[in-house]
Short mmCIF file of C-alpha atoms in Angstrom, two decimals:
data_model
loop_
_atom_site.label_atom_id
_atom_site.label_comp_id
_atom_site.label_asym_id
_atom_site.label_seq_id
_atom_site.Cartn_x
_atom_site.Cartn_y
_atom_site.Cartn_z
CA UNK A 1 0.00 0.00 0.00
CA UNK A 2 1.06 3.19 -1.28
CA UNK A 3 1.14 6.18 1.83
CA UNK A 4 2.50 9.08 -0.21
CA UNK A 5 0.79 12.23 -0.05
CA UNK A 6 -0.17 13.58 -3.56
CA UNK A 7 0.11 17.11 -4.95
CA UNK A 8 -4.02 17.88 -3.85
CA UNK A 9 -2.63 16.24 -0.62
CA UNK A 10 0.23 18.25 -0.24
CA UNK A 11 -1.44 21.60 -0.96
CA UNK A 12 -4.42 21.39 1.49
CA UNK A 13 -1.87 20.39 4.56
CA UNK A 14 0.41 23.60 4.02
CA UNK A 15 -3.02 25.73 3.22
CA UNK A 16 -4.16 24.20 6.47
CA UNK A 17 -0.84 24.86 8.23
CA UNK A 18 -0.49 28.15 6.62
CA UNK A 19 -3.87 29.30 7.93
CA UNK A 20 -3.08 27.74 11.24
CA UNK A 21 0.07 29.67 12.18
CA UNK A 22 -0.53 32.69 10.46
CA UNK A 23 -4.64 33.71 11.23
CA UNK A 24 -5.51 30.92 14.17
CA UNK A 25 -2.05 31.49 16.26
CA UNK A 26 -2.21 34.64 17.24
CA UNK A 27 -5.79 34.50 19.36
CA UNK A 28 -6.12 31.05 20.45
CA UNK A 29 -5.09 31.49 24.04
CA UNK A 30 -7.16 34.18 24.52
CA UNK A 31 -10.43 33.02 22.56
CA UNK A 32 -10.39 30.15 24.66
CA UNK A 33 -9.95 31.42 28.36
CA UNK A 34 -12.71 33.85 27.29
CA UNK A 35 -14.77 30.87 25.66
CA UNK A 36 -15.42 33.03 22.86
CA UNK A 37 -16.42 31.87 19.69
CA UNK A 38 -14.30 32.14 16.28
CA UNK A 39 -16.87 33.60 14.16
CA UNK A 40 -14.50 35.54 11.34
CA UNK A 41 -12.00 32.45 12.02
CA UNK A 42 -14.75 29.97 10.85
CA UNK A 43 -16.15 32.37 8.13
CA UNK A 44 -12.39 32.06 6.50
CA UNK A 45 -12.07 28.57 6.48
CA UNK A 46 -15.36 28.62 4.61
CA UNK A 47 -14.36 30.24 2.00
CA UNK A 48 -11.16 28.02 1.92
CA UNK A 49 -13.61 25.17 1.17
CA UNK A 50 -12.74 23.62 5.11
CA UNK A 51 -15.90 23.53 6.45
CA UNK A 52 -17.66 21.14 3.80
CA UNK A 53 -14.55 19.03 2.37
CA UNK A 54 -15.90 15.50 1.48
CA UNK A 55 -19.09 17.59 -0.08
CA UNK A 56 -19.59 17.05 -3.43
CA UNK A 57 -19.31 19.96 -5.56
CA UNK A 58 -22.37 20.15 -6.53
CA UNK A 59 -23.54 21.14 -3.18
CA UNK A 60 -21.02 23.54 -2.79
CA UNK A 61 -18.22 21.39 -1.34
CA UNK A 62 -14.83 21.29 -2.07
CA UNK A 63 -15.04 17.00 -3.15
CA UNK A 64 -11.97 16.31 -1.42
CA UNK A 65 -11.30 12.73 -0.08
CA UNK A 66 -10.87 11.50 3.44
CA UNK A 67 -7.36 12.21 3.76
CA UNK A 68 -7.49 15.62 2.38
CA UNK A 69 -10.06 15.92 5.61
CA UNK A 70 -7.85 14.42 8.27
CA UNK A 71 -5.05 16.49 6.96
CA UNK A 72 -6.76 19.62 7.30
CA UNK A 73 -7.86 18.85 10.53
CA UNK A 74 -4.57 17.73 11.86
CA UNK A 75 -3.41 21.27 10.85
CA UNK A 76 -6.09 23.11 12.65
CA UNK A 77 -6.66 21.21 15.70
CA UNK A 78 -2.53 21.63 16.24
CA UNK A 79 -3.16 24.87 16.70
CA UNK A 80 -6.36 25.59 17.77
CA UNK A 81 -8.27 22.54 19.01
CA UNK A 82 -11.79 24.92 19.92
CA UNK A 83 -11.25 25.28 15.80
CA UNK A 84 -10.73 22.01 14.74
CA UNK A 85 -13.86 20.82 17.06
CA UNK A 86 -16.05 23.16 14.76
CA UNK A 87 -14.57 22.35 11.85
CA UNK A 88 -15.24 18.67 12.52
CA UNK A 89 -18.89 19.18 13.70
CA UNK A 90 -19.95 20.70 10.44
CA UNK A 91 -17.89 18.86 8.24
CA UNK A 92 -18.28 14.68 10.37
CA UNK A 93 -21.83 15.13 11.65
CA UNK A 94 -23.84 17.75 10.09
CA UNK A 95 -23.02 17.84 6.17
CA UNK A 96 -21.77 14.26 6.31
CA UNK A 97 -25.51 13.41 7.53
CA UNK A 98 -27.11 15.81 5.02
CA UNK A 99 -25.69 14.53 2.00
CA UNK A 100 -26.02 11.16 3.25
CA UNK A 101 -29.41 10.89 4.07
CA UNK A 102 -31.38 14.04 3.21
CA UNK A 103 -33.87 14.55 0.60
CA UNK A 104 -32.40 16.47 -2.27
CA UNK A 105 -34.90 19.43 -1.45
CA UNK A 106 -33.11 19.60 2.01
CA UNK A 107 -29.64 19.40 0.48
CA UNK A 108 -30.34 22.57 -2.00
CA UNK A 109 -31.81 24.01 1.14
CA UNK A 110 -29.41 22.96 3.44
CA UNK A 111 -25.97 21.57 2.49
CA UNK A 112 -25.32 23.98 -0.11
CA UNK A 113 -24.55 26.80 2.45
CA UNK A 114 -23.34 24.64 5.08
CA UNK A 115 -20.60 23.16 3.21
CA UNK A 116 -19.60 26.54 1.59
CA UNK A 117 -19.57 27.97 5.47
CA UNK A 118 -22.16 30.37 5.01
CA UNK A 119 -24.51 28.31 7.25
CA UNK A 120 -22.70 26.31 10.77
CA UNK A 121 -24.00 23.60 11.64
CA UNK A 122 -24.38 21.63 15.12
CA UNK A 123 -25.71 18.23 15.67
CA UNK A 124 -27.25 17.65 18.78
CA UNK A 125 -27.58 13.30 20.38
CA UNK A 126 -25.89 13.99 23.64
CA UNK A 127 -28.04 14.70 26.87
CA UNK A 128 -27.72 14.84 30.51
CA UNK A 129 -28.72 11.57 31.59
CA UNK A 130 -27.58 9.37 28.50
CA UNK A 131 -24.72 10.78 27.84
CA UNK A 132 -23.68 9.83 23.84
CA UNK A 133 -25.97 6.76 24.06
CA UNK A 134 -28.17 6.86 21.49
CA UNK A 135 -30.41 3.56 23.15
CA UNK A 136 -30.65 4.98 26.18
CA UNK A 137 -31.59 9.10 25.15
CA UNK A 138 -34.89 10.36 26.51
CA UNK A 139 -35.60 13.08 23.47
CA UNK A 140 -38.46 11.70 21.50
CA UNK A 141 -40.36 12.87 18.09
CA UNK A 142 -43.85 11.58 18.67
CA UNK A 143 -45.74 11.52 14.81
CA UNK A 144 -48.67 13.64 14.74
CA UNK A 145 -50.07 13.25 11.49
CA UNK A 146 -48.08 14.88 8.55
CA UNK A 147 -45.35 16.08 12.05
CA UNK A 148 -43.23 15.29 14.67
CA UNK A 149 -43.46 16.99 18.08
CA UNK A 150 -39.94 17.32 18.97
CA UNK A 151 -39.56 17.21 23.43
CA UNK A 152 -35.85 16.89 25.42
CA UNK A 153 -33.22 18.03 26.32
CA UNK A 154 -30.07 17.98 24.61
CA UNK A 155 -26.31 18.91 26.64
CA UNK A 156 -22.95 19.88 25.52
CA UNK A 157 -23.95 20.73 22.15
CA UNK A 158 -20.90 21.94 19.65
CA UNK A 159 -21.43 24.63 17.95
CA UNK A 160 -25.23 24.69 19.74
CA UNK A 161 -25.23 28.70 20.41
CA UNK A 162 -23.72 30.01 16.99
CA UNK A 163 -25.63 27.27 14.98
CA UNK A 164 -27.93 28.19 11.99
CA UNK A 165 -28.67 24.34 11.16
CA UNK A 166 -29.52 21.81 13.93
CA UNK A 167 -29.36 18.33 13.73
CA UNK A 168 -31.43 16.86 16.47
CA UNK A 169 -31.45 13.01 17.37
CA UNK A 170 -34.42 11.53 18.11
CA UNK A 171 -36.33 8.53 19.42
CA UNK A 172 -39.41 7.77 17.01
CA UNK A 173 -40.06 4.19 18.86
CA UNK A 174 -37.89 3.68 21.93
CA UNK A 175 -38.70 0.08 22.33
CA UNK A 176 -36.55 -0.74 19.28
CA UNK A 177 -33.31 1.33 20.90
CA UNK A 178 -30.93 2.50 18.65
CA UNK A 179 -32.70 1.29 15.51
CA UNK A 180 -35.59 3.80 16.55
CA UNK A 181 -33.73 6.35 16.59
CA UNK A 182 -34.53 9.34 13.64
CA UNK A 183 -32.42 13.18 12.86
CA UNK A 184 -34.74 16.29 12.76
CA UNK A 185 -33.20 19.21 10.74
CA UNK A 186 -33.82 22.27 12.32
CA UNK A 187 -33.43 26.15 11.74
CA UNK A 188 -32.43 29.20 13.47
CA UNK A 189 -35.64 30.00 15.22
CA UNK A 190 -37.16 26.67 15.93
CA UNK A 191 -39.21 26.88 18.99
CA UNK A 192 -36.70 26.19 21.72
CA UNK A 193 -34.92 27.10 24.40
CA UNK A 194 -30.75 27.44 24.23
CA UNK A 195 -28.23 28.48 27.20
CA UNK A 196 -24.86 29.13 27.53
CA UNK A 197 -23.01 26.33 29.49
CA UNK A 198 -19.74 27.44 30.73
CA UNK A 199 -17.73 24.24 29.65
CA UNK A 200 -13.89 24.35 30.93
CA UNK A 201 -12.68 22.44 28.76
CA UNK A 202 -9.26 21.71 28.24
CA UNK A 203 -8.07 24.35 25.35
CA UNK A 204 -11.41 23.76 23.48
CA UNK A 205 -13.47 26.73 25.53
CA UNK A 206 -14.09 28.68 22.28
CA UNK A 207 -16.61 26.14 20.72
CA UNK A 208 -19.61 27.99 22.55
CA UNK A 209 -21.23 24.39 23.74
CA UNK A 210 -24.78 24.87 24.77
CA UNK A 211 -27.66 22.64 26.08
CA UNK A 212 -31.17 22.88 24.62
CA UNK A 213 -34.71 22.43 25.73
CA UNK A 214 -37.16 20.98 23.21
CA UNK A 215 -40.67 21.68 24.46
CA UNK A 216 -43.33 20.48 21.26
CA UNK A 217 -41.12 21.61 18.46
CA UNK A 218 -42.72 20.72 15.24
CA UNK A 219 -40.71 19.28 12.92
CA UNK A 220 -42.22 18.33 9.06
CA UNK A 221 -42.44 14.98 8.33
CA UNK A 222 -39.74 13.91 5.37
CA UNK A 223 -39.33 10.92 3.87
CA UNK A 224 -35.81 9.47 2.65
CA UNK A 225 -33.39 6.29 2.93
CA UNK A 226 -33.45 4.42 6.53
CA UNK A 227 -31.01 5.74 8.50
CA UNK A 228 -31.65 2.98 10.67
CA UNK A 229 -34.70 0.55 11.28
CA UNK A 230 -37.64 1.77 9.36
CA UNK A 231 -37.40 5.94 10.70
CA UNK A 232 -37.53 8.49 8.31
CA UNK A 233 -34.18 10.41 7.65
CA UNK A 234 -34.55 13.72 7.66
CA UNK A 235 -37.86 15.63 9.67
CA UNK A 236 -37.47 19.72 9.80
CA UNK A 237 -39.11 22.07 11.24
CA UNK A 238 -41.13 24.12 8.89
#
């Protein structure tokens, strides 16, 4: 098996590095005992095609492969790990997810900004009690005819206060654990609740994480590929 880096390769690790050193360097120390969020930082690495790498470039991404993506994030996270967290929220778990297993209405709707970093993204599973489990999480999405009525609570949410685009996990049938399990896309405005949550975490305090209260959100009932079991994808809010 061949490991060498490739020209493509190459180039994205010293544009990563370069961007690193140079723009993320100078304020990392401070963004993060002040927990304060990267905005302009995160705007940049939009427009250097960071934020939505694997994307296809049809929805705006740059259509990089895996390594170009671990690269990049090697780069960033070197220097500033709040960065790198944000970076891999949008690009792992929100786009990823998307373009995946959204509808293609959602993807011109959604993805298309997201991966170009005009839209940030956060995708919200954890919760107080349950942790990361998806079995064992207590949000549900109870169908009510052509909707969902989203209630829980979800904790230590990346990117949860800055977030235009919220993936929510779900259950839809909690007797069938995991496998009942469904994402709700929702927007900037959704009826919920978000607060601050003063994290301390170890050089990552500039990722904003938040906790959210879900209290009969309605969420649009979509139809796409299983995810898992027999849920529907993608719901959103209208």
């Amino acid at each position: 098996m061949d490991f060498t880096l490739n020209e493509t390769h190459l180039m994205i690790r010293e544009t990563a590095r370069k961007f690193a050193e140079e723009r993320l360097a100078p304020g990392t120390i401070d963004r993060d005992e002040k927990e304060e969020f990267p905005a302009e930082a995160i705007r940049e690495l939009g427009e250097l095609g960071f934020m939505g790498m694997m994307v296809p470039e049809e929805w705006n991404g740059a259509g990089l492969d895996t390594i170009s993506y671990v690269l990049a994030m090697e780069e960033i996270s070197r220097i500033d790990a709040s960065c790198g967290v944000i970076m891999s929220v949008n690009n792992s778990l929100v786009c990823y997810g998307v373009n995946r297993f959204g509808t293609e209405d959602q993807k011109a709707r959604y993805l298309r900004d997201l991966a170009a970093g005009k839209k940030l993204g956060a995708f919200a599973l954890s919760e107080p009690e349950a942790g990361s489990d998806a079995s064992n999480q207590r949000t549900t999405a109870d169908r009510e005819g052509d909707f969902y009525l989203l209630n829980g609570t979800k904790n230590w949410i990346t990117n949860g206060l800055s977030a235009d685009v919220v993936l929510v996990m779900a259950a839809t049938d909690r007797s069938k654990g995991p496998k009942g399990s469904a994402p709700s896309l929702s927007r900037r405005g959704l009826p919920a609740s978000r607060s601050r949550r003063r994290n301390g975490s170890l050089a990552s305090g500039a990722r904003t994480p938040c906790l959210f209260h879900f209290r009969s959100a309605v969420c649009r009932r979509r139809t796409g590929s299983a995810l898992r079991g027999k849920a529907s994808v993608c719901h959103e809010n209208p």
